[in-house]
Coordinates of C-alpha atoms and ligand atoms in Angstrom, one line a residue:
C30 CA -28.9 -51.9 86.1
M31 CA -27.3 -55.3 86.5
K32 CA -27.0 -57.9 83.8
R33 CA -25.4 -61.1 84.7
K34 CA -22.0 -61.4 83.1
W35 CA -19.4 -64.3 83.0
W36 CA -16.9 -62.4 85.1
M37 CA -19.3 -62.0 88.0
S38 CA -19.3 -65.7 88.8
A39 CA -15.6 -66.2 88.0
V40 CA -12.9 -66.8 90.5
G41 CA -9.7 -64.9 89.7
Y42 CA -6.0 -65.7 90.3
Q43 CA -3.3 -63.2 90.0
I44 CA 0.1 -64.3 88.7
Y45 CA 3.3 -62.4 89.2
P46 CA 5.2 -63.7 86.2
R47 CA 8.7 -62.8 87.4
T48 CA 8.5 -65.3 90.3
Y49 CA 5.8 -67.8 89.4
F50 CA 7.7 -70.5 87.6
D51 CA 11.0 -70.5 85.8
S52 CA 10.9 -72.9 82.9
N53 CA 14.3 -72.1 81.3
N54 CA 16.3 -71.9 84.5
D55 CA 17.6 -68.4 84.2
G56 CA 16.3 -67.4 87.6
I57 CA 13.3 -65.4 86.3
G58 CA 9.8 -66.8 85.8
D59 CA 8.4 -66.8 82.3
L60 CA 5.3 -67.4 80.2
K61 CA 6.2 -71.0 79.4
G62 CA 6.5 -71.5 83.1
I63 CA 2.9 -70.3 83.5
I64 CA 1.8 -72.6 80.7
Q65 CA 3.4 -75.6 82.6
K66 CA 1.4 -74.6 85.7
L67 CA -2.0 -74.2 84.0
D68 CA -3.1 -77.7 85.1
Y69 CA -2.3 -76.8 88.7
I70 CA -4.3 -73.5 88.3
H71 CA -7.2 -75.4 86.7
E72 CA -7.2 -77.9 89.6
L73 CA -7.3 -75.1 92.1
G74 CA -10.6 -74.3 90.5
V75 CA -10.1 -70.7 89.3
N76 CA -11.2 -69.7 85.8
L77 CA -9.7 -66.3 85.3
I78 CA -6.0 -65.4 85.5
W79 CA -4.6 -61.9 85.7
I80 CA -1.0 -61.9 84.6
G81 CA 1.3 -59.0 85.6
P82 CA 3.0 -57.1 82.8
F83 CA 5.2 -59.0 80.5
Y84 CA 5.7 -56.4 77.8
K85 CA 9.2 -55.3 76.8
S86 CA 10.7 -53.4 79.6
P87 CA 14.0 -52.3 81.2
M88 CA 12.4 -53.7 84.5
D89 CA 13.0 -50.6 86.6
D90 CA 9.6 -51.5 88.2
N91 CA 9.4 -55.1 87.2
G92 CA 7.6 -54.5 83.9
Y93 CA 5.3 -51.6 84.8
D94 CA 7.8 -49.5 82.9
V95 CA 6.9 -50.6 79.4
S96 CA 9.2 -49.8 76.5
D97 CA 7.1 -51.6 73.8
F98 CA 3.5 -52.5 74.4
F99 CA 3.3 -54.8 71.3
D100 CA 6.0 -57.3 72.3
V101 CA 7.0 -59.6 75.1
D102 CA 10.1 -59.0 77.0
P103 CA 12.7 -61.7 76.2
V104 CA 13.1 -62.6 79.9
F105 CA 9.5 -63.8 79.8
G106 CA 9.5 -65.3 76.3
T107 CA 8.1 -64.4 73.0
L108 CA 4.8 -63.2 71.4
D109 CA 4.3 -66.8 70.4
D110 CA 4.5 -67.9 74.0
A111 CA 1.8 -65.3 74.8
R112 CA -0.4 -66.7 72.1
Q113 CA 0.2 -70.2 73.3
L114 CA -0.5 -69.2 76.9
I115 CA -3.9 -67.7 75.9
A116 CA -4.8 -70.7 73.8
E117 CA -3.8 -73.2 76.5
A118 CA -5.7 -71.3 79.2
H119 CA -8.8 -71.1 77.0
K120 CA -8.6 -74.9 76.4
R121 CA -9.0 -75.3 80.2
D122 CA -11.9 -72.7 80.3
I123 CA -9.6 -70.2 82.0
K124 CA -10.0 -66.5 80.9
V125 CA -6.8 -64.4 80.6
V126 CA -6.6 -60.8 81.7
L127 CA -3.5 -58.7 81.2
D128 CA -2.2 -55.7 83.0
L129 CA -2.7 -52.6 80.9
V130 CA -0.4 -49.7 81.9
L131 CA -2.0 -46.5 80.7
N132 CA -0.5 -43.9 83.0
H133 CA 3.1 -44.0 82.0
T134 CA 5.8 -45.7 79.8
S135 CA 9.4 -46.4 80.3
D136 CA 11.8 -43.6 79.6
E137 CA 13.2 -46.1 77.0
H138 CA 10.0 -46.2 75.1
A139 CA 10.4 -44.8 71.5
W140 CA 7.7 -42.1 72.2
F141 CA 9.6 -40.7 75.1
M142 CA 12.9 -40.7 73.3
E143 CA 11.3 -38.6 70.6
S144 CA 9.4 -36.5 73.1
R145 CA 12.5 -35.5 75.0
S146 CA 14.5 -34.8 71.8
S147 CA 13.2 -31.3 71.2
V148 CA 10.3 -29.0 72.4
D149 CA 8.7 -29.0 69.0
N150 CA 8.9 -32.8 68.4
P151 CA 5.4 -34.1 67.3
K152 CA 5.5 -36.4 70.3
R153 CA 6.4 -33.7 72.8
D154 CA 2.9 -33.6 74.1
Y155 CA 2.6 -37.3 74.6
Y156 CA 4.2 -36.5 78.0
I157 CA 3.9 -33.7 80.5
W158 CA 6.7 -31.2 80.3
Q159 CA 7.1 -28.0 82.3
K160 CA 9.8 -25.4 82.8
G161 CA 11.6 -25.4 86.2
K162 CA 11.6 -22.6 88.7
V163 CA 14.6 -20.6 89.7
D164 CA 15.1 -19.6 93.3
Q165 CA 16.9 -16.5 94.7
D166 CA 20.3 -18.1 94.4
G167 CA 19.7 -19.0 90.8
T168 CA 19.3 -22.7 91.5
L169 CA 16.9 -24.5 89.1
L170 CA 14.0 -26.2 90.9
P171 CA 11.2 -28.5 89.8
P172 CA 8.1 -26.7 88.5
N173 CA 6.3 -27.3 91.9
N174 CA 6.6 -29.1 95.2
W175 CA 4.6 -32.2 94.4
G176 CA 6.0 -35.5 95.6
S177 CA 6.0 -38.8 93.7
F178 CA 5.1 -42.3 95.0
F179 CA 8.6 -43.8 94.4
E180 CA 11.2 -41.2 94.8
G181 CA 11.3 -37.5 95.7
S182 CA 9.8 -35.0 93.4
A183 CA 7.0 -35.7 90.9
W184 CA 9.4 -34.1 88.3
N185 CA 12.6 -35.1 86.8
Y186 CA 15.0 -32.7 85.0
D187 CA 16.0 -33.5 81.4
E188 CA 19.1 -31.8 80.0
Q189 CA 18.2 -32.1 76.4
T190 CA 15.6 -29.4 76.5
N191 CA 16.2 -28.0 79.9
E192 CA 12.7 -28.9 81.1
Y193 CA 11.2 -31.2 83.6
Y194 CA 8.9 -34.2 82.8
M195 CA 6.3 -35.4 85.2
K196 CA 6.7 -38.8 86.7
I197 CA 4.6 -39.8 89.7
F198 CA 6.3 -43.2 90.0
S199 CA 10.1 -43.6 89.3
N200 CA 12.3 -41.3 87.2
K201 CA 12.3 -44.0 84.6
M202 CA 8.5 -43.9 84.3
P203 CA 7.4 -40.6 82.6
D204 CA 3.7 -39.9 82.8
L205 CA 1.7 -39.9 79.7
N206 CA -0.4 -36.9 78.8
W207 CA -4.0 -38.1 78.6
D208 CA -5.2 -34.6 77.9
N209 CA -3.8 -35.2 74.4
P210 CA -6.3 -37.0 72.1
K211 CA -3.6 -38.4 69.9
L212 CA -2.0 -40.1 72.8
R213 CA -5.3 -41.5 73.9
E214 CA -5.8 -43.0 70.4
E215 CA -2.4 -44.7 70.7
M216 CA -3.3 -46.3 74.0
Y217 CA -6.7 -47.5 72.6
H218 CA -4.7 -49.1 69.8
V219 CA -2.6 -51.0 72.4
A220 CA -5.8 -52.3 74.1
R221 CA -7.4 -53.4 70.8
Y222 CA -4.2 -55.2 69.8
W223 CA -4.3 -57.5 72.8
L224 CA -8.0 -58.0 72.8
D225 CA -7.8 -58.9 69.1
L226 CA -5.0 -61.4 70.1
G227 CA -7.6 -63.1 72.3
V228 CA -7.2 -61.8 75.8
D229 CA -10.4 -61.5 77.8
G230 CA -9.8 -58.2 79.4
F231 CA -7.5 -56.0 81.5
R232 CA -6.5 -55.1 85.0
V233 CA -5.9 -51.4 84.3
D234 CA -3.0 -50.1 86.2
A235 CA -2.9 -46.8 88.1
I236 CA -6.2 -45.6 86.6
A237 CA -6.8 -43.0 89.3
H238 CA -4.0 -40.8 88.0
L239 CA -4.7 -40.1 84.4
A240 CA -5.7 -36.6 85.1
R241 CA -3.6 -33.9 86.8
D242 CA -4.2 -30.5 88.2
L243 CA -3.0 -28.7 85.1
S244 CA -2.5 -25.4 87.0
F245 CA 0.6 -27.1 88.4
E246 CA 0.3 -25.0 91.5
D247 CA 2.3 -25.8 94.7
S248 CA 0.5 -27.9 97.3
P249 CA 0.0 -26.4 100.7
L250 CA 0.8 -29.7 102.5
P251 CA 3.8 -29.9 104.8
L252 CA 6.9 -31.4 103.1
T253 CA 8.3 -34.8 103.8
I254 CA 11.9 -35.8 104.7
H255 CA 12.4 -35.8 100.9
G256 CA 11.4 -32.1 100.8
V257 CA 8.2 -32.7 98.7
A258 CA 4.5 -32.4 99.4
P259 CA 2.8 -35.9 99.4
D260 CA -0.3 -34.4 97.9
W261 CA -1.9 -37.2 95.8
S262 CA -5.0 -35.1 95.2
K263 CA -3.0 -33.2 92.6
F264 CA -3.1 -36.3 90.4
S265 CA -5.7 -38.7 91.8
N266 CA -9.4 -39.3 91.1
R267 CA -9.8 -36.0 89.4
P268 CA -13.1 -35.4 87.6
E269 CA -11.5 -35.0 84.1
L270 CA -10.3 -38.5 84.0
F271 CA -13.8 -39.9 83.9
T272 CA -14.2 -38.4 80.4
Y273 CA -11.1 -40.2 79.2
I274 CA -12.3 -43.5 80.7
N275 CA -15.8 -43.0 79.1
E276 CA -14.1 -42.5 75.8
F277 CA -12.0 -45.6 76.2
H278 CA -15.1 -47.5 77.1
D279 CA -17.1 -46.3 74.2
K280 CA -14.4 -46.6 71.6
V281 CA -12.8 -49.9 72.7
L282 CA -14.1 -51.8 75.7
S283 CA -17.8 -51.7 74.7
Q284 CA -16.8 -53.4 71.4
Y285 CA -15.6 -56.6 73.1
D286 CA -17.0 -59.1 75.6
C287 CA -14.2 -58.3 78.0
M288 CA -13.7 -57.8 81.7
T289 CA -11.9 -54.8 83.1
V290 CA -10.9 -54.0 86.6
G291 CA -9.3 -50.7 87.3
E292 CA -6.7 -50.2 90.0
V293 CA -7.8 -47.2 92.0
G294 CA -5.5 -47.5 95.0
G295 CA -5.9 -45.5 98.2
G296 CA -8.0 -42.6 99.0
A297 CA -10.9 -43.2 96.6
K298 CA -14.4 -42.6 98.1
L299 CA -17.6 -44.2 97.0
E300 CA -18.5 -41.4 94.6
A301 CA -15.3 -42.1 92.6
G302 CA -15.8 -45.9 93.0
L303 CA -19.2 -45.4 91.2
G304 CA -17.6 -43.3 88.5
Y305 CA -15.1 -46.1 87.8
A306 CA -17.4 -49.1 88.1
A307 CA -21.2 -48.4 88.3
Y308 CA -23.1 -50.6 85.9
D309 CA -24.1 -47.6 83.9
A310 CA -20.9 -45.6 84.3
R311 CA -19.5 -46.4 80.8
A312 CA -16.2 -47.1 82.5
F313 CA -14.8 -50.4 84.0
N314 CA -16.5 -53.4 85.4
M315 CA -14.9 -53.2 88.7
A316 CA -12.3 -51.1 90.6
F317 CA -9.7 -52.3 93.2
N318 CA -9.3 -50.0 96.2
F319 CA -6.7 -50.5 98.9
D320 CA -8.7 -49.6 101.9
H321 CA -8.7 -53.0 103.6
C322 CA -5.1 -54.0 102.7
W323 CA -3.1 -51.4 104.4
E324 CA -2.5 -51.0 108.1
V325 CA -5.8 -52.2 109.4
N326 CA -3.8 -54.1 111.9
R327 CA -1.8 -51.3 113.5
V328 CA -2.6 -50.1 117.0
L329 CA -0.7 -48.0 119.5
D330 CA 0.4 -50.1 122.4
P331 CA -0.1 -47.8 125.5
E332 CA 2.5 -49.7 127.5
T333 CA 5.4 -49.2 125.1
N334 CA 4.0 -46.2 123.2
K335 CA 4.9 -48.0 120.0
M336 CA 2.8 -49.4 117.2
K337 CA 2.1 -53.1 117.2
N338 CA 0.1 -55.5 115.1
V339 CA -3.4 -56.3 116.2
T340 CA -6.1 -56.6 113.6
R341 CA -8.8 -53.9 114.0
V342 CA -11.6 -56.2 113.1
K343 CA -14.4 -53.7 113.5
D344 CA -12.6 -51.3 111.1
L345 CA -12.1 -54.1 108.7
K346 CA -15.8 -54.8 108.7
R347 CA -16.7 -51.2 108.4
I348 CA -14.4 -50.9 105.3
F349 CA -15.8 -53.9 103.6
N350 CA -19.4 -52.8 104.4
Y351 CA -18.8 -49.3 103.1
W352 CA -18.0 -50.6 99.7
I353 CA -20.4 -53.5 99.6
E354 CA -23.4 -51.4 100.7
G355 CA -22.4 -48.4 98.6
M356 CA -22.1 -50.5 95.4
N357 CA -25.1 -52.7 96.2
Q358 CA -27.3 -52.8 93.1
K359 CA -25.2 -50.1 91.5
G360 CA -22.0 -51.8 90.5
W361 CA -19.8 -54.8 90.9
L362 CA -16.8 -55.2 93.3
P363 CA -13.6 -57.1 93.0
Q364 CA -12.5 -58.7 96.3
Y365 CA -8.9 -59.5 97.2
W366 CA -6.7 -59.7 100.2
L367 CA -3.4 -58.7 98.6
N368 CA -1.7 -58.2 95.3
H369 CA 2.0 -57.8 94.3
D370 CA 2.0 -54.3 96.0
H371 CA 1.0 -55.5 99.5
P372 CA 2.5 -57.6 102.2
R373 CA 1.2 -61.2 102.6
V374 CA -2.2 -61.3 104.2
I375 CA -1.4 -64.2 106.5
S376 CA 1.4 -62.1 108.0
Q377 CA -0.9 -59.1 108.3
Y378 CA -4.3 -60.5 109.6
G379 CA -3.4 -64.1 110.3
D380 CA -0.7 -65.8 112.4
P381 CA 1.7 -67.8 110.2
V382 CA 3.7 -69.0 113.1
H383 CA 1.2 -70.5 115.5
Y384 CA -1.9 -70.9 113.3
H385 CA -0.7 -71.1 109.8
R386 CA -3.3 -73.6 108.6
E387 CA -6.2 -72.1 110.6
S388 CA -5.6 -68.5 109.8
G389 CA -4.8 -69.2 106.1
S390 CA -8.0 -71.1 105.5
M391 CA -10.1 -68.6 107.6
L392 CA -8.9 -65.7 105.4
G393 CA -9.6 -67.7 102.2
S394 CA -13.1 -68.5 103.5
V395 CA -13.9 -64.8 103.9
L396 CA -12.4 -63.9 100.5
L397 CA -14.4 -66.5 98.7
T398 CA -17.8 -65.8 100.3
L399 CA -17.9 -62.0 100.1
P400 CA -20.0 -60.4 97.3
G401 CA -17.9 -59.5 94.2
T402 CA -15.4 -61.3 92.1
P403 CA -12.6 -62.8 94.3
F404 CA -9.0 -62.6 93.2
I405 CA -6.5 -64.9 94.9
Y406 CA -2.9 -63.7 94.7
N407 CA -0.4 -66.5 93.8
G408 CA 0.9 -68.2 96.9
E409 CA -2.0 -67.0 99.0
E410 CA -3.6 -70.4 98.4
I411 CA -0.7 -72.1 100.4
G412 CA -0.4 -69.3 103.0
M413 CA 2.9 -67.8 101.8
T414 CA 4.3 -65.4 104.3
N415 CA 6.2 -62.1 104.4
V416 CA 10.0 -62.4 103.9
D417 CA 12.6 -63.4 106.5
Y418 CA 15.4 -61.3 104.9
T419 CA 18.2 -60.1 107.2
D420 CA 20.2 -58.3 104.6
V421 CA 18.7 -55.1 103.2
N422 CA 20.2 -55.9 99.8
D423 CA 17.8 -58.8 99.4
F424 CA 15.1 -56.3 98.8
N425 CA 14.8 -55.4 95.1
D426 CA 11.8 -53.2 94.9
V427 CA 12.4 -49.8 93.2
W428 CA 10.9 -48.0 96.2
V429 CA 13.3 -49.7 98.6
K430 CA 16.3 -49.0 96.4
N431 CA 15.3 -45.3 96.0
N432 CA 14.4 -44.7 99.6
V433 CA 16.5 -46.8 101.9
K434 CA 19.4 -44.4 102.2
K435 CA 17.1 -41.6 103.2
L436 CA 15.3 -43.9 105.7
L437 CA 18.7 -44.8 107.3
E438 CA 19.5 -41.2 107.8
H439 CA 16.5 -41.0 110.0
D440 CA 16.3 -44.4 111.7
T441 CA 18.4 -47.4 112.7
M442 CA 19.0 -50.4 110.3
E443 CA 17.1 -52.6 112.7
N444 CA 13.9 -50.5 112.6
V445 CA 14.2 -50.0 108.8
M446 CA 14.5 -53.8 108.3
D447 CA 11.5 -54.4 110.6
Q448 CA 9.5 -51.9 108.6
L449 CA 10.5 -53.5 105.2
R450 CA 9.8 -57.0 106.4
R451 CA 6.3 -55.8 107.4
T452 CA 5.4 -53.5 104.5
S453 CA 7.7 -53.9 101.5
R454 CA 6.2 -54.9 98.2
D455 CA 8.9 -57.6 98.0
N456 CA 7.0 -59.6 100.6
A457 CA 4.6 -60.7 97.9
R458 CA 7.1 -61.1 95.2
T459 CA 9.3 -64.0 96.4
P460 CA 9.4 -67.2 94.3
M461 CA 6.3 -69.3 94.4
Q462 CA 6.9 -72.2 96.8
W463 CA 6.3 -75.2 94.6
S464 CA 8.2 -77.8 96.6
S465 CA 10.9 -78.4 99.2
A466 CA 13.5 -78.7 96.4
P467 CA 16.2 -76.0 96.4
Y468 CA 14.9 -72.5 95.5
A469 CA 11.5 -73.7 96.5
G470 CA 11.2 -75.6 93.2
F471 CA 10.8 -72.4 91.4
S472 CA 14.0 -72.6 89.4
K473 CA 17.2 -74.7 89.3
V474 CA 19.3 -71.6 89.7
K475 CA 19.4 -68.7 92.2
P476 CA 16.2 -66.8 91.7
V477 CA 16.0 -63.1 90.8
Q478 CA 14.3 -62.5 94.1
K479 CA 15.5 -64.5 97.1
E480 CA 13.2 -67.3 98.3
I481 CA 11.8 -67.4 101.8
S482 CA 13.4 -70.2 103.9
N483 CA 10.1 -71.6 105.1
Y484 CA 9.5 -73.2 101.7
T485 CA 10.6 -76.5 103.1
E486 CA 7.5 -76.4 105.2
I487 CA 5.1 -74.3 103.2
N488 CA 4.8 -75.5 99.6
V489 CA 2.4 -76.7 97.0
E490 CA 3.6 -80.3 96.8
K491 CA 3.2 -80.8 100.5
Q492 CA -0.2 -79.2 100.6
L493 CA -1.5 -81.2 97.7
S494 CA -0.7 -84.3 99.7
E495 CA -2.5 -83.2 102.9
S496 CA -6.2 -83.4 103.2
N497 CA -6.6 -80.4 105.6
S498 CA -4.1 -78.0 104.0
I499 CA -4.8 -74.4 103.2
L500 CA -4.6 -75.3 99.5
K501 CA -7.3 -78.0 99.9
A502 CA -9.5 -75.5 101.8
Y503 CA -9.1 -73.0 98.8
Q504 CA -10.1 -75.8 96.4
K505 CA -13.2 -76.7 98.5
L506 CA -14.2 -73.0 98.9
I507 CA -13.8 -72.3 95.2
H508 CA -15.8 -75.3 94.4
L509 CA -18.5 -74.2 96.8
R510 CA -18.6 -70.8 95.2
R511 CA -18.6 -71.9 91.6
F512 CA -20.3 -75.3 91.4
S513 CA -22.3 -76.1 94.6
E514 CA -26.0 -75.5 95.4
Y515 CA -24.7 -72.4 97.3
S516 CA -23.2 -70.9 94.2
D517 CA -26.1 -68.6 93.4
V518 CA -26.4 -67.2 96.9
L519 CA -22.6 -66.7 97.3
V520 CA -22.2 -65.0 94.0
F521 CA -25.4 -63.0 93.7
G522 CA -26.9 -63.0 97.1
Q523 CA -27.4 -60.0 99.4
F524 CA -24.9 -59.2 102.1
E525 CA -25.6 -58.3 105.7
L526 CA -23.2 -58.0 108.6
V527 CA -24.0 -60.0 111.7
Q528 CA -23.1 -58.5 115.1
A529 CA -21.2 -55.7 113.4
E530 CA -20.0 -54.4 116.8
H531 CA -18.3 -57.7 117.7
E532 CA -14.6 -56.9 118.4
D533 CA -13.1 -60.2 117.2
V534 CA -15.4 -61.9 114.8
F535 CA -16.2 -61.0 111.2
A536 CA -19.6 -62.5 110.6
Y537 CA -22.1 -61.9 107.8
D538 CA -25.0 -63.5 105.9
R539 CA -25.4 -64.0 102.2
Y540 CA -29.0 -64.5 101.3
N541 CA -31.6 -64.7 98.5
E542 CA -35.2 -65.9 98.3
N543 CA -34.1 -69.5 98.7
K544 CA -31.1 -69.6 101.1
R545 CA -29.4 -67.9 103.9
V546 CA -25.7 -68.7 104.5
R547 CA -23.8 -67.3 107.5
I548 CA -20.0 -67.0 107.5
I549 CA -18.5 -66.7 111.0
A550 CA -14.8 -65.9 111.1
N551 CA -12.7 -65.5 114.2
F552 CA -9.8 -63.1 113.5
R553 CA -8.1 -63.8 116.9
P554 CA -5.4 -66.2 117.9
F555 CA -7.5 -67.1 121.0
T556 CA -10.9 -68.5 121.8
V557 CA -13.8 -66.1 121.5
K558 CA -17.5 -66.3 122.4
F559 CA -20.0 -65.9 119.6
D560 CA -23.6 -66.9 119.2
T561 CA -23.3 -69.8 116.7
P562 CA -26.7 -70.6 115.4
E563 CA -28.6 -73.7 114.4
G564 CA -28.1 -74.9 110.9
K565 CA -26.3 -77.1 108.4
I566 CA -22.5 -76.9 108.4
I567 CA -21.2 -76.3 104.9
F568 CA -17.5 -75.6 105.7
T569 CA -15.2 -75.3 108.7
N570 CA -11.5 -75.4 109.3
Y571 CA -11.5 -77.4 112.5
E572 CA -12.6 -81.0 112.7
R573 CA -15.0 -81.2 115.6
D574 CA -18.6 -81.7 116.4
Y575 CA -20.6 -78.6 116.0
S576 CA -23.2 -77.4 118.5
V577 CA -25.2 -74.2 118.9
G578 CA -23.5 -71.6 121.1
L579 CA -20.0 -73.1 120.9
E580 CA -16.9 -71.0 121.4
L581 CA -14.8 -70.3 118.4
K582 CA -11.3 -71.6 118.4
P583 CA -8.4 -69.5 117.2
F584 CA -9.0 -68.4 113.6
E585 CA -11.9 -70.7 113.4
V586 CA -14.3 -70.2 110.5
I587 CA -17.7 -71.8 110.2
I588 CA -19.9 -71.5 107.1
I589 CA -23.4 -72.6 107.9
E590 CA -26.7 -72.7 106.1
L591 CA -29.5 -71.3 108.3
K592 CA -33.0 -72.4 108.3
H593 CA -34.7 -70.2 105.8
D594 CA -37.6 -68.1 107.1
Ligands
NOJ605 C1 0.4 -50.2 90.4 C2 1.2 -51.5 90.2 O1 0.4 -52.5 90.8 C3 2.5 -51.3 90.8 O2 3.2 -52.5 91.0 C4 3.3 -50.3 90.0 O3 4.5 -50.0 90.6 C5 2.5 -49.0 89.8 N1 1.1 -49.2 89.6 C6 3.1 -48.2 88.7 O4 2.8 -48.8 87.5

């Protein structure tokens, strides 16, 4: 059953350290840069930060490829900087959550170097090794046809022992073998080390993949252009992984007053969600799924027979409702619009060109009034957009680097660029737009990831000076959620969709014994009809007189307290 915990009423903020703020002007963001921005973060009103990985890493996947879990990568700073960051955040009542990468390491991690050195090395079974197959012509092939997320096969050949290691992400990210109790103990040690250093919890990376189909049989799915089967079921949400997580919980997490949110990704159903994050699951406190972030704005245009962007509002509501109803009274949810793996939400469900302020503040209103702990992704609070890159080399993401050649064999550069500007993970990884100074005020030198040219218009400095900016809306909404008379109902109240069948408006009530608050959000760039009720206006993003039954303006949001019955 539910006990009230500090992280339930927290408002989270995700920081991508590489492009947040560069304090030493080497073009890469760093921990000292985050420390310098803690006052800004505090003023925004959030009280929990999740910082992306800053462990030692060759940066094949921007730090998710860890080569030493116990140290800070020099591009980000030192262990002392990490200690200072934790202390400075705590001084401001901000909790600090790190990214814990349990599924894989870098191939430059000491364990892997040992593991690959010989078949009888004591660390051999820290990773997953299999012999290849030989076809009729005598060609050596991977052990099976499974595909990986980032490039081709889920296996990579290693000469030293003439075997393949499993890697569901890039070749430089060998998968750890969670079936091995020794390896599990090592990872628990990593978690304890950071908790003992004072962090308040973890966002646990790629948690859905810790168990694999150990029969290693081929998948029957049709092969992709890369010649592999994209069969994630072979290594996602498999029942065995819950025993690992339960053990992790019992041996480590339950010993601390910490918060954990697992990254479950796509394809998880409610049953798995409850396994990861039910109150009594002995697992995590919450689990991120991707269901609402991906492609809920793609429809087929019958005129051109091509896909175009139109938000499928009813589907979006159905997805949110599925998780909220399903977890109701059983477990807690995180809420978020995007993270560093997804395109910018304003470019996806808003309209950054015609209704930047309106759609940005509308999306923020929904995020901050849904049940669950909200996580804002850095830059979202000023309505940062997808990239405007015109050169394919401006994209840095490992997925793009590994796949662009193949994509170009099958499509034109124009189409590939369109696709990348719409979907690439780099959309969310551009330098934080602090001001209209060169490089968006992120650094004094050319940043590691190219800035978006709209920083002269969209930046923190400007929005701090305007009373009706997206940033000011986020501040007000966070305040409403954390400190107002509506705090209790917004954090702990029940949820109920209003006019679920409406095609354009996402409307719902949050209610408890004392209050009923209705959130009415127009997801369209045009005026729509909606039965706006009588009540007290708590927040809107248009300045105008309110009346019952008024039409909603483009991307208008109204938060209203209804008369309680
Ligand atoms: C999920 C992380 O969010 C993503 O950025 C990373 O590439 C993969 N896990 C692999 O660690």
